[in-house]
Coordinates of C-alpha atoms in Angstrom, one line a residue:
M1 CA 130.0 182.0 117.8
K2 CA 131.1 178.5 117.9
T3 CA 134.8 179.5 118.8
Q4 CA 133.4 181.7 121.4
L5 CA 131.1 179.3 123.1
E6 CA 134.1 176.7 122.8
R7 CA 136.3 178.8 125.0
H8 CA 133.6 179.4 127.5
E9 CA 132.9 176.0 128.0
N10 CA 136.6 175.4 127.8
S11 CA 137.1 177.5 130.9
L12 CA 134.2 175.9 132.4
L13 CA 136.1 172.4 132.3
R14 CA 139.1 173.9 133.6
Q15 CA 137.0 175.2 136.5
E16 CA 135.4 171.6 136.9
N17 CA 138.9 170.0 136.7
D18 CA 140.2 172.0 139.6
K19 CA 137.3 171.0 141.8
L20 CA 138.3 167.6 141.1
R21 CA 141.7 168.0 142.0
A22 CA 141.0 169.6 145.3
E23 CA 138.5 166.5 146.2
N24 CA 141.4 164.3 145.3
M25 CA 143.6 166.2 147.5
S26 CA 141.1 166.0 150.4
I27 CA 141.0 162.4 149.9
R28 CA 144.5 162.3 150.3
D29 CA 144.4 164.4 153.4
A30 CA 142.0 162.1 155.0
M31 CA 144.0 159.0 154.2
R32 CA 147.1 160.4 155.9
N33 CA 145.3 161.6 159.3
P34 CA 142.0 159.5 159.7
I35 CA 139.8 161.0 162.3
C36 CA 137.0 158.9 164.1
T37 CA 133.6 160.6 163.1
N38 CA 132.0 159.6 166.6
C39 CA 134.7 160.6 169.1
G40 CA 136.9 162.9 167.0
G41 CA 140.0 161.0 168.0
P42 CA 142.5 159.5 165.6
A43 CA 141.2 156.5 163.7
I44 CA 142.5 153.0 163.3
I45 CA 143.3 151.9 159.9
G46 CA 140.3 149.5 159.5
D47 CA 137.9 152.9 160.3
I48 CA 139.0 154.7 157.3
S49 CA 137.1 152.9 154.5
L50 CA 134.0 154.9 155.6
E51 CA 135.5 158.3 155.1
E52 CA 137.0 157.0 151.8
Q53 CA 133.7 155.8 150.6
H54 CA 132.0 159.2 151.4
L55 CA 134.5 161.1 149.6
R56 CA 134.4 158.7 146.6
I57 CA 130.6 158.9 146.1
E58 CA 131.1 162.9 146.4
N59 CA 133.6 162.7 143.8
A60 CA 131.6 160.6 141.5
R61 CA 128.8 163.0 141.6
L62 CA 131.2 165.8 140.8
K63 CA 132.3 163.6 137.7
D64 CA 128.5 163.3 136.8
E65 CA 128.0 167.0 136.9
L66 CA 131.2 167.6 134.5
D67 CA 129.7 165.0 132.1
R68 CA 126.3 166.9 131.9
V69 CA 128.3 170.1 131.2
C70 CA 130.3 168.1 128.6
A71 CA 127.3 167.1 127.0
L72 CA 125.7 170.5 126.9
A73 CA 128.9 171.9 125.2
G74 CA 129.0 169.1 122.6
K75 CA 125.3 169.9 121.7
F76 CA 126.4 173.4 120.8
L77 CA 129.8 172.4 119.1
G78 CA 128.3 169.8 117.3
R79 CA 131.0 167.2 118.5
P80 CA 131.4 165.2 121.6
V81 CA 133.7 166.9 124.4
S82 CA 136.1 164.8 126.5
S83 CA 135.4 165.0 130.2
M84 CA 138.9 164.1 131.1
G85 CA 142.1 165.7 130.0
P86 CA 143.0 169.1 129.1
P87 CA 140.7 171.1 127.3
P88 CA 140.9 171.1 123.4
M89 CA 142.1 174.2 121.7
P90 CA 139.9 175.5 119.0
N91 CA 141.1 175.9 115.4
S92 CA 141.7 179.3 114.1
S93 CA 139.6 178.2 110.9
L94 CA 136.2 177.1 111.1
E95 CA 133.5 175.6 108.8
L96 CA 130.4 177.0 109.7
G97 CA 127.9 174.9 107.6
V98 CA 124.7 177.0 107.5
G99 CA 122.7 174.8 105.1
T100 CA 121.0 175.3 101.7
I101 CA 118.9 178.4 100.6
N102 CA 116.9 176.7 98.0
G103 CA 114.0 179.6 98.3
F104 CA 116.0 182.5 97.3
G105 CA 117.2 182.6 93.7
G106 CA 118.2 178.9 93.9
L107 CA 121.5 179.4 96.0
S108 CA 122.9 176.7 97.8
S109 CA 126.3 176.9 99.7
T110 CA 128.2 176.4 102.5
V111 CA 130.2 179.6 104.1
T112 CA 133.9 179.1 105.3
T113 CA 135.0 181.9 107.8
T114 CA 138.5 182.2 109.1
L115 CA 138.7 183.7 112.5
P116 CA 141.5 185.0 114.2
A117 CA 143.0 182.7 116.9
D118 CA 141.9 185.3 119.8
F119 CA 138.5 186.0 118.6
G120 CA 137.0 184.1 121.3
T121 CA 139.0 185.6 124.2
G122 CA 138.4 188.9 122.7
I123 CA 134.7 188.6 122.9
S124 CA 134.6 187.3 126.4
N125 CA 136.9 189.8 127.7
A126 CA 136.0 193.0 125.9
L127 CA 131.9 192.5 126.0
P128 CA 129.8 192.6 129.1
V129 CA 128.6 189.1 130.4
V130 CA 124.9 189.0 130.1
M131 CA 123.7 188.6 133.9
P132 CA 120.2 187.3 134.9
P133 CA 118.1 189.8 136.9
N134 CA 118.0 189.5 140.5
R135 CA 120.8 187.3 140.9
S136 CA 123.8 189.6 141.4
G137 CA 126.2 189.0 144.5
P138 CA 128.7 186.8 145.5
G139 CA 126.2 183.7 144.8
V140 CA 126.6 184.3 141.2
T141 CA 129.2 182.0 139.8
G142 CA 130.7 181.7 136.5
L143 CA 128.6 178.7 135.8
D144 CA 125.7 180.7 136.0
R145 CA 126.5 183.3 133.4
S146 CA 128.0 180.8 131.0
I147 CA 124.9 178.4 131.2
E148 CA 122.5 181.7 130.3
R149 CA 124.7 182.7 127.7
S150 CA 124.5 179.1 126.4
M151 CA 120.6 179.1 126.4
F152 CA 120.6 182.4 124.6
L153 CA 122.8 181.0 121.9
E154 CA 120.7 177.7 121.6
L155 CA 117.5 179.8 121.1
A156 CA 119.1 182.2 118.8
L157 CA 120.4 179.2 116.4
A158 CA 117.0 177.5 117.0
A159 CA 115.0 180.6 116.1
M160 CA 117.2 181.0 113.0
D161 CA 116.5 177.6 111.6
E162 CA 112.9 178.1 112.4
L163 CA 113.1 181.5 110.6
V164 CA 114.5 180.5 107.5
K165 CA 112.2 177.1 107.1
M166 CA 109.0 179.5 107.5
A167 CA 110.4 182.1 104.7
Q168 CA 111.3 179.4 102.3
T169 CA 108.2 176.8 102.8
D170 CA 104.8 177.5 101.0
E171 CA 102.0 174.9 101.2
P172 CA 101.0 173.3 103.4
L173 CA 102.6 175.7 105.8
W174 CA 101.3 178.7 104.6
I175 CA 98.0 179.0 102.7
R176 CA 96.1 181.6 101.2
S177 CA 93.5 183.4 103.1
F178 CA 89.7 182.6 102.2
E179 CA 88.8 186.5 101.6
G180 CA 90.8 186.6 98.4
S181 CA 93.3 189.3 99.3
G182 CA 96.1 187.2 98.5
R183 CA 97.3 187.0 102.2
Q184 CA 99.1 184.2 103.5
V185 CA 97.8 182.5 106.6
L186 CA 100.0 180.0 108.8
N187 CA 98.3 176.5 109.0
H188 CA 99.0 175.9 112.8
E189 CA 98.6 172.4 112.9
E190 CA 101.1 171.8 110.0
Y191 CA 103.5 174.3 112.2
L192 CA 103.0 172.3 115.4
R193 CA 104.0 169.3 113.5
T194 CA 106.9 170.7 111.9
F195 CA 108.4 172.6 114.8
T196 CA 109.2 172.1 118.2
P197 CA 108.1 175.3 120.3
C198 CA 111.6 176.9 121.2
I199 CA 110.2 179.4 124.0
G200 CA 107.5 177.2 125.4
L201 CA 104.0 176.4 125.4
K202 CA 101.7 179.4 124.8
P203 CA 100.4 181.2 127.9
N204 CA 96.6 180.7 129.1
G205 CA 94.5 183.5 127.5
F206 CA 96.9 184.4 124.7
V207 CA 96.2 184.2 120.9
T208 CA 98.6 183.6 118.0
E209 CA 99.1 186.1 114.9
A210 CA 101.3 184.9 112.2
S211 CA 102.1 186.6 108.8
R212 CA 104.6 186.6 105.9
E213 CA 105.2 188.9 103.2
T214 CA 107.9 189.3 100.4
G215 CA 108.6 192.6 98.4
M216 CA 111.2 194.2 96.4
V217 CA 113.1 197.1 98.3
I218 CA 115.3 199.8 97.2
I219 CA 118.0 198.8 99.4
N220 CA 121.0 196.4 99.7
S221 CA 121.3 193.4 102.1
L222 CA 124.2 195.1 104.1
A223 CA 122.8 198.4 104.6
L224 CA 119.5 196.6 105.5
V225 CA 121.3 194.5 108.2
E226 CA 123.2 197.4 109.7
T227 CA 120.0 199.3 110.1
L228 CA 118.2 196.4 111.9
M229 CA 121.3 195.8 114.2
D230 CA 121.5 199.4 115.2
P231 CA 118.4 200.5 117.6
N232 CA 118.6 204.2 116.6
R233 CA 118.7 203.4 112.5
W234 CA 115.9 200.7 113.2
A235 CA 113.6 202.8 115.0
E236 CA 114.2 205.9 112.3
M237 CA 113.4 203.3 109.7
F238 CA 109.8 202.3 111.4
P239 CA 109.2 205.6 113.3
C240 CA 105.3 204.9 113.5
M241 CA 105.7 201.2 114.4
I242 CA 108.4 201.8 117.0
A243 CA 107.8 203.8 120.3
R244 CA 110.9 203.3 121.8
T245 CA 114.0 200.5 121.5
A246 CA 117.4 200.0 123.0
T247 CA 120.0 197.3 123.1
T248 CA 120.3 196.2 126.2
D249 CA 123.8 194.0 125.9
V250 CA 125.9 192.8 123.2
I251 CA 126.7 188.8 123.7
S252 CA 128.5 189.1 120.1
S253 CA 129.4 191.8 117.5
G254 CA 130.2 189.7 114.7
M255 CA 132.9 188.0 113.3
G256 CA 135.6 189.3 110.7
G257 CA 134.5 192.8 111.2
T258 CA 130.8 191.9 109.8
R259 CA 127.5 191.4 111.4
N260 CA 127.7 187.7 110.6
G261 CA 127.1 186.0 113.9
A262 CA 126.0 188.9 115.9
L263 CA 123.9 188.4 118.8
Q264 CA 122.4 191.0 121.1
L265 CA 119.6 191.5 123.6
M266 CA 117.2 194.1 123.1
H267 CA 113.9 195.8 124.5
A268 CA 111.3 197.5 122.0
E269 CA 107.9 199.2 122.3
L270 CA 105.8 198.1 119.5
Q271 CA 102.9 200.1 118.5
V272 CA 99.8 200.4 116.3
L273 CA 98.6 204.1 116.4
S274 CA 95.4 203.9 118.4
P275 CA 94.6 204.5 122.3
L276 CA 92.5 201.2 122.1
V277 CA 95.7 199.0 121.0
P278 CA 98.0 198.7 124.1
V279 CA 101.8 199.2 123.4
R280 CA 103.7 196.0 123.1
E281 CA 106.8 195.7 125.2
V282 CA 109.1 192.9 124.2
N283 CA 112.4 191.8 125.5
F284 CA 114.0 189.4 122.8
L285 CA 117.3 188.3 121.2
R286 CA 118.3 189.6 117.9
F287 CA 120.6 187.3 116.0
C288 CA 122.0 188.1 112.5
K289 CA 123.5 185.2 109.9
Q290 CA 124.9 185.3 106.8
H291 CA 123.9 182.1 104.8
A292 CA 125.2 182.7 101.4
E293 CA 126.9 185.6 99.3
G294 CA 124.4 188.3 99.3
V295 CA 122.0 186.3 101.6
W296 CA 121.3 187.4 105.3
A297 CA 118.7 186.8 107.8
V298 CA 117.8 188.5 111.1
V299 CA 115.8 186.8 113.4
D300 CA 114.0 188.0 116.8
V301 CA 112.8 185.6 119.6
S302 CA 111.5 186.6 123.1
I303 CA 113.8 185.7 126.3
D304 CA 111.0 185.8 128.9
T305 CA 110.9 182.2 129.3
I306 CA 115.0 182.2 129.7
R307 CA 114.5 185.1 132.1
E308 CA 111.7 183.3 134.4
T309 CA 114.0 180.3 134.7
S310 CA 116.6 182.6 136.0
G311 CA 114.0 183.8 138.9
A312 CA 112.7 187.1 137.5
P313 CA 109.4 187.5 137.6
A314 CA 107.9 188.2 133.8
F315 CA 104.9 190.3 133.2
V316 CA 104.3 190.4 129.4
N317 CA 101.2 191.2 127.1
C318 CA 103.4 189.8 124.1
R319 CA 105.7 187.2 123.1
R320 CA 107.7 187.1 119.8
L321 CA 108.0 183.7 118.5
P322 CA 110.9 183.4 115.7
S323 CA 110.2 186.6 113.6
G324 CA 112.5 188.6 111.3
C325 CA 113.5 188.8 107.6
V326 CA 115.7 187.0 104.9
V327 CA 117.3 189.3 102.5
Q328 CA 118.6 188.4 99.2
D329 CA 120.5 190.8 96.9
M330 CA 119.0 191.4 93.5
P331 CA 121.3 192.4 90.3
N332 CA 119.2 195.9 89.8
G333 CA 120.4 197.4 93.5
Y334 CA 117.2 196.3 95.0
S335 CA 116.7 193.6 97.6
K336 CA 114.3 190.7 97.9
V337 CA 112.9 190.6 101.3
T338 CA 111.0 187.9 102.9
W339 CA 109.4 188.9 106.3
V340 CA 107.9 186.6 108.8
E341 CA 106.1 187.9 112.0
H342 CA 104.8 185.1 114.6
A343 CA 103.6 186.5 118.1
E344 CA 101.6 185.4 120.8
Y345 CA 99.6 188.2 122.7
D346 CA 97.2 188.9 125.4
E347 CA 93.8 189.4 123.2
S348 CA 91.6 190.6 126.3
Q349 CA 93.6 194.2 126.3
V350 CA 92.6 194.8 122.7
H351 CA 89.4 196.9 121.9
Q352 CA 86.8 195.0 119.9
L353 CA 87.0 197.3 117.1
Y354 CA 90.7 196.3 116.4
K355 CA 90.6 192.6 117.2
P356 CA 90.0 191.6 113.5
L357 CA 92.9 193.7 112.4
I358 CA 95.4 192.5 115.0
I359 CA 94.5 188.9 114.7
S360 CA 94.9 188.8 111.0
G361 CA 98.5 190.3 111.4
M362 CA 97.6 193.6 109.8
G363 CA 98.5 195.5 112.7
F364 CA 101.5 194.4 113.7
G365 CA 102.5 192.0 110.9
A366 CA 104.8 191.5 108.1
Q367 CA 102.9 193.4 105.3
R368 CA 103.1 196.6 107.7
W369 CA 106.9 195.8 108.2
V370 CA 107.8 195.6 104.5
A371 CA 105.2 198.4 103.4
T372 CA 107.0 200.7 105.8
L373 CA 110.4 199.5 104.7
Q374 CA 109.7 199.9 101.1
R375 CA 108.1 203.7 101.8
Q376 CA 111.1 204.7 103.7
C377 CA 113.7 203.2 101.2
E378 CA 112.1 204.9 98.6
C379 CA 111.9 208.3 100.3
L380 CA 115.7 208.0 101.3
A381 CA 116.4 207.3 97.4
I382 CA 114.6 210.3 96.3
L383 CA 116.1 212.4 99.1
M384 CA 119.5 211.4 98.1
S385 CA 119.0 212.3 94.4
T386 CA 120.4 215.5 92.9
S387 CA 117.4 215.7 90.9
V388 CA 114.5 217.9 92.1
S389 CA 110.7 216.8 91.8
A390 CA 108.6 218.8 89.7
R391 CA 106.1 218.9 92.3
D392 CA 108.7 220.7 94.9
H393 CA 108.8 224.1 95.8
T394 CA 112.2 225.2 93.9
A395 CA 112.6 228.3 96.2
I396 CA 113.8 225.9 99.1
T397 CA 117.5 225.4 99.4
A398 CA 119.0 222.0 99.8
G399 CA 119.5 222.8 103.4
G400 CA 116.1 223.9 103.8
R401 CA 114.7 220.8 102.6
R402 CA 116.9 218.9 105.2
S403 CA 115.7 221.2 108.0
M404 CA 111.8 220.9 107.1
L405 CA 112.2 217.1 106.7
K406 CA 114.0 217.0 109.9
L407 CA 111.3 219.1 111.8
A408 CA 108.5 217.0 110.0
Q409 CA 110.0 213.7 111.4
R410 CA 110.2 215.0 115.1
M411 CA 106.6 216.3 114.8
T412 CA 105.3 213.0 113.6
D413 CA 107.5 211.0 116.4
N414 CA 105.9 213.3 118.8
F415 CA 102.2 212.7 117.4
C416 CA 102.7 208.7 117.8
A417 CA 104.1 209.3 121.2
G418 CA 101.0 211.0 122.3
V419 CA 98.6 208.8 120.7
C420 CA 99.9 205.4 122.2
A421 CA 101.1 206.7 125.5
S422 CA 104.6 205.1 125.0
T423 CA 107.5 205.6 127.6
V424 CA 109.0 208.4 125.3
H425 CA 107.1 210.8 127.4
K426 CA 105.8 210.8 131.1
W427 CA 102.0 210.8 130.5
N428 CA 99.8 210.6 133.2
K429 CA 96.2 209.2 132.3
L430 CA 93.1 211.1 133.4
N431 CA 90.3 209.3 134.3
A432 CA 87.4 211.8 133.8
G433 CA 84.0 211.3 134.1
N434 CA 83.0 214.0 131.6
V435 CA 84.8 212.4 128.7
D436 CA 83.5 209.8 125.8
E437 CA 84.2 206.4 127.0
D438 CA 86.7 205.6 123.9
V439 CA 88.4 208.9 124.5
R440 CA 91.9 208.7 126.4
V441 CA 93.0 211.8 127.7
M442 CA 96.5 212.2 129.1
T443 CA 98.6 215.3 130.3
R444 CA 102.4 215.9 130.8
K445 CA 104.5 218.8 131.6
S446 CA 106.7 220.6 129.2
V447 CA 109.7 222.1 130.8
D448 CA 113.3 223.1 129.4
D449 CA 112.5 221.6 125.9
P450 CA 113.3 224.0 123.0
G451 CA 111.2 221.9 120.4
E452 CA 107.9 222.4 122.5
P453 CA 106.1 225.6 124.2
P454 CA 106.6 225.4 127.8
G455 CA 103.5 224.5 130.1
I456 CA 100.7 221.8 130.8
V457 CA 100.2 219.9 127.4
L458 CA 97.1 217.9 126.8
S459 CA 96.6 214.8 124.5
A460 CA 93.4 213.5 123.3
A461 CA 93.1 210.3 121.1
T462 CA 90.1 208.3 119.9
S463 CA 89.6 205.7 117.2
V464 CA 86.2 205.3 115.2
W465 CA 85.1 203.0 112.4
L466 CA 83.9 204.6 109.1
P467 CA 82.6 202.9 106.3
V468 CA 84.7 204.4 104.1
S469 CA 88.0 203.3 101.9
P470 CA 91.0 204.1 103.6
Q471 CA 92.3 205.7 100.4
R472 CA 89.3 207.8 100.2
L473 CA 89.7 209.1 103.6
F474 CA 93.4 209.8 103.3
N475 CA 92.6 211.7 99.9
F476 CA 89.7 213.8 102.0
L477 CA 91.9 214.7 105.2
R478 CA 95.3 215.8 103.1
D479 CA 93.5 217.9 100.6
E480 CA 94.3 221.5 101.9
R481 CA 91.1 222.7 99.7
L482 CA 88.8 220.6 101.8
R483 CA 90.6 221.4 105.3
S484 CA 87.8 224.1 106.0
E485 CA 85.0 221.1 106.3
W486 CA 86.8 219.7 109.6
D487 CA 89.7 221.9 110.7
I488 CA 88.5 224.8 113.0
L489 CA 92.1 226.5 112.5
S490 CA 91.4 226.9 108.6
N491 CA 89.1 229.8 109.6
G492 CA 86.6 228.7 107.4
G493 CA 88.1 228.8 104.0
P494 CA 90.5 226.8 101.8
M495 CA 94.1 226.8 102.8
Q496 CA 97.1 227.4 100.2
E497 CA 100.0 225.3 99.9
M498 CA 103.1 227.4 100.2
A499 CA 105.7 224.7 99.9
H500 CA 106.2 221.1 99.1
I501 CA 108.8 218.3 99.5
A502 CA 108.1 215.0 97.9
K503 CA 109.1 212.0 100.0
G504 CA 107.9 209.3 97.2
Q505 CA 106.5 208.4 94.0
D506 CA 103.1 208.6 95.3
H507 CA 101.5 212.1 95.7
G508 CA 100.5 211.2 99.1
N509 CA 104.3 211.0 100.6
C510 CA 105.3 214.7 101.2
V511 CA 105.8 217.4 103.6
S512 CA 103.7 220.5 103.2
L513 CA 103.7 224.1 104.4
L514 CA 100.1 225.1 104.3
R515 CA 98.7 228.8 104.7
A516 CA 95.3 229.6 106.3
S517 CA 93.6 232.9 104.8
A518 CA 93.2 235.5 107.0
I519 CA 89.7 236.7 108.2
N520 CA 90.4 240.5 107.8
A521 CA 93.3 242.5 106.8
N522 CA 94.2 243.0 110.6
Q523 CA 95.0 239.4 111.1
S524 CA 98.1 237.7 109.9
S525 CA 97.7 234.4 108.2
M526 CA 98.8 231.3 110.1
L527 CA 101.2 228.5 108.7
I528 CA 100.7 224.9 109.2
L529 CA 103.5 222.5 108.7
Q530 CA 102.1 218.8 107.6
E531 CA 103.3 215.7 106.7
T532 CA 101.0 213.0 105.1
C533 CA 102.4 209.2 104.4
T534 CA 100.7 206.2 102.7
D535 CA 101.4 202.6 102.1
A536 CA 99.6 199.5 101.7
A537 CA 99.2 199.0 105.6
G538 CA 98.0 202.4 106.2
S539 CA 98.1 206.1 106.2
L540 CA 99.1 208.9 108.5
V541 CA 98.4 212.7 108.3
V542 CA 100.2 214.9 110.9
Y543 CA 100.1 218.6 111.0
A544 CA 100.9 221.6 113.9
P545 CA 100.9 225.3 113.7
V546 CA 104.2 226.8 113.4
D547 CA 105.7 230.3 114.0
I548 CA 106.0 232.4 110.6
P549 CA 109.4 233.9 111.5
A550 CA 110.7 230.3 112.7
M551 CA 109.8 228.8 109.4
H552 CA 111.4 231.2 107.6
V553 CA 114.7 230.4 109.3
V554 CA 113.9 226.8 108.8
M555 CA 113.6 227.3 105.0
N556 CA 116.7 228.6 104.6
G557 CA 118.5 225.9 106.3
G558 CA 118.5 227.0 109.8
D559 CA 118.2 224.7 112.9
S560 CA 114.8 223.5 113.3
A561 CA 115.3 222.1 117.2
Y562 CA 114.2 225.7 118.4
V563 CA 110.7 225.8 116.5
A564 CA 108.2 224.9 119.1
L565 CA 105.1 222.8 118.2
L566 CA 102.5 220.3 119.1
P567 CA 101.4 217.9 116.8
S568 CA 97.8 216.9 116.0
G569 CA 96.6 214.3 113.5
F570 CA 95.2 211.1 111.9
A571 CA 95.8 207.5 111.5
I572 CA 94.3 205.4 108.9
V573 CA 94.3 201.7 108.4
P574 CA 91.9 199.3 106.8
D575 CA 89.2 197.6 109.2
G576 CA 90.6 194.0 109.0
P577 CA 89.7 190.6 106.8
D578 CA 86.9 189.9 108.9
S579 CA 85.6 193.2 110.3
R580 CA 82.0 194.7 109.7
G581 CA 82.9 197.5 111.8
P582 CA 80.3 198.2 114.5
L583 CA 78.1 195.2 113.7
A584 CA 80.0 193.1 116.3
N585 CA 78.2 195.8 118.6
G586 CA 75.2 196.5 117.3
P587 CA 72.7 195.5 114.5
T588 CA 73.4 197.8 111.8
S589 CA 76.7 199.1 110.4
G590 CA 77.5 202.8 109.1
N591 CA 75.8 202.3 105.8
G592 CA 72.8 200.8 106.8
S593 CA 73.6 197.2 105.9
N594 CA 71.8 194.9 108.6
G595 CA 74.4 191.9 109.3
G596 CA 73.9 190.1 106.1
S597 CA 76.6 188.0 104.4
Q598 CA 77.9 191.0 102.3
R599 CA 81.2 192.4 103.7
V600 CA 81.2 196.3 104.6
G601 CA 84.6 197.5 103.9
G602 CA 85.8 200.5 105.9
S603 CA 88.6 202.1 107.7
L604 CA 89.7 202.5 111.5
L605 CA 90.4 206.1 111.9
T606 CA 92.4 207.5 114.9
V607 CA 91.9 211.3 115.9
A608 CA 94.6 213.0 118.2
F609 CA 95.5 216.2 119.2
Q610 CA 98.0 217.9 121.5
I611 CA 97.1 221.1 123.1
L612 CA 98.8 223.3 125.3
V613 CA 96.1 224.2 128.0
N614 CA 98.6 226.3 130.3
S615 CA 101.9 228.1 129.9
L616 CA 102.8 227.5 133.4
P617 CA 104.1 223.9 134.3
T618 CA 103.1 224.3 137.8
A619 CA 99.6 225.3 137.0
K620 CA 96.5 222.8 137.9
L621 CA 94.5 221.1 135.0
T622 CA 91.2 222.4 135.0
V623 CA 87.6 220.6 134.0
E624 CA 87.3 223.3 131.7
S625 CA 90.2 222.3 129.6
V626 CA 89.4 218.5 129.4
E627 CA 85.9 219.3 128.5
T628 CA 87.0 221.7 125.7
V629 CA 89.5 218.7 124.2
N630 CA 86.8 216.2 124.4
N631 CA 84.5 218.4 122.5
L632 CA 87.0 219.2 120.0
I633 CA 87.4 215.4 119.3
S634 CA 84.0 215.0 119.0
C635 CA 83.2 217.9 116.9
T636 CA 86.1 217.0 114.4
V637 CA 84.8 213.2 113.8
Q638 CA 81.1 214.4 113.6
K639 CA 82.3 217.1 110.8
I640 CA 84.3 214.4 109.1
K641 CA 81.2 211.6 109.2
A642 CA 79.1 214.6 107.6
A643 CA 81.5 215.3 105.0
L644 CA 81.8 212.1 103.9
Q645 CA 78.2 211.5 104.3
C646 CA 78.3 208.6 106.9
E647 CA 76.9 210.1 109.8
S648 CA 74.7 207.2 110.9

């Protein structure tokens, strides 16, 4: 990165030197052919001093501008840059002093990387130039582009330094929470004393959330770094947290064929599975750096303040302060991952029910990232293993397992997209007067998608608080024997599990194929594909009715892309460390407590359905269809409350 920046700054210095030469030539021309500024005729020798003085002043101004650019270059390069004479050529061997890492296995080292002599030139010629929005055209100069790239690099280096310090430092920067959960809370006063805000002051009306989590993950550091730097693999690793992501520009792809020094601009939509929590759209820099052998760090930081100074208006509901992870390889094939999440967001857009969860960092925070990473890596390790779990259906071939898992992944992704109204699908929100206040209803047209039935798709979702632990609620909803207590598709009786594919050591992480009992002999039984996931941060139960012949093809290893389905299901999270459920809105809670000091622990349950209301994409949506879906949501919630004995 230093080599790249040095070459850009050298090019800038050459341009400024050319300007000075042009100014000097104009001074010489003025001295040879003096002209009177009043009459326009030839000037006598004594009058030249005024014109020469003007040119000297202009020349001095240009020199000052060049000195400022040299000072900026010196700040990034770590050494003074002379404003006169030919630009210095970079060394092919650079020592990248990365400081010490004392918090990770006692490592302390300096990395020396040998770069090819044409590394910086190749990068600047091969990669697209970062352009500020709304600044295209002949007025954009190389100086504009170089300054913005310099600002991005300065921001990335400052963010990396802050991330590593926040990952290493314990008290007084991080203190234990008071509720006894072991959760780490950021001491904001100590943070402000320790760090200078690298993206400016917090906007008015925004609040801060910060969290840190450390865990052992069955993945090595190089594989995790590659996953984080690839937007598609990143989204697949965290499917319930990332609605959509893309790399908008690559400033540097790394050095020496590795991700060390990789810097790229990214856009992402982050989500909590509830219609009561808005999707967070963030534009940020992602910077990857190797700190020692087997120790890597990847940091994210918002760029909205830089884009504001570039003349582009920024309307954001969230800003990512330096956040990311430090990964250290362990001898047993695992990695020690320390994750830090730090953000500022507009709390006014979050429903009262979810405010305790979000402000504590349990919604978008480090615990959720680490728990999801652990679960997904465990799943990958099991699926790559040659042995088959004793719980798995042995009649399914290896190809059938892959097809079923791929179909289940598509089903879960579509479920999440329907809950949070991300831009994955073009949803149109409905403001119907006959829909409950906290129920969000949306509609879209399904056309030419082999994975969905064609027509008008209606999505309805709501979130409620229940005075039941998340684990108890999850076990109830995933149990096929109890499904008839809330599911109208069960035909009033228990369901039978026809196939089972384990995705983790926990029995709750699996893909199942369920069969409902037929009401009479003339009716064929129906199949339901179900995926369940659970970890320390929350749980998920997603299901969809599927066609019997199509599932036979899938279980024999056929292509699952042509299986049409519309998912429904549930998302379960803890209610937050400071929440007492509806006590914020009313005098009593779900189990009858009256606002005393004893905390009522419970769950936040999101219920969502996607239903085909008309098989013609050109059809008009009827009021009856909206009322039917609204009643289905309400009825399902009431049945769950009744089954768990928490109707009040």
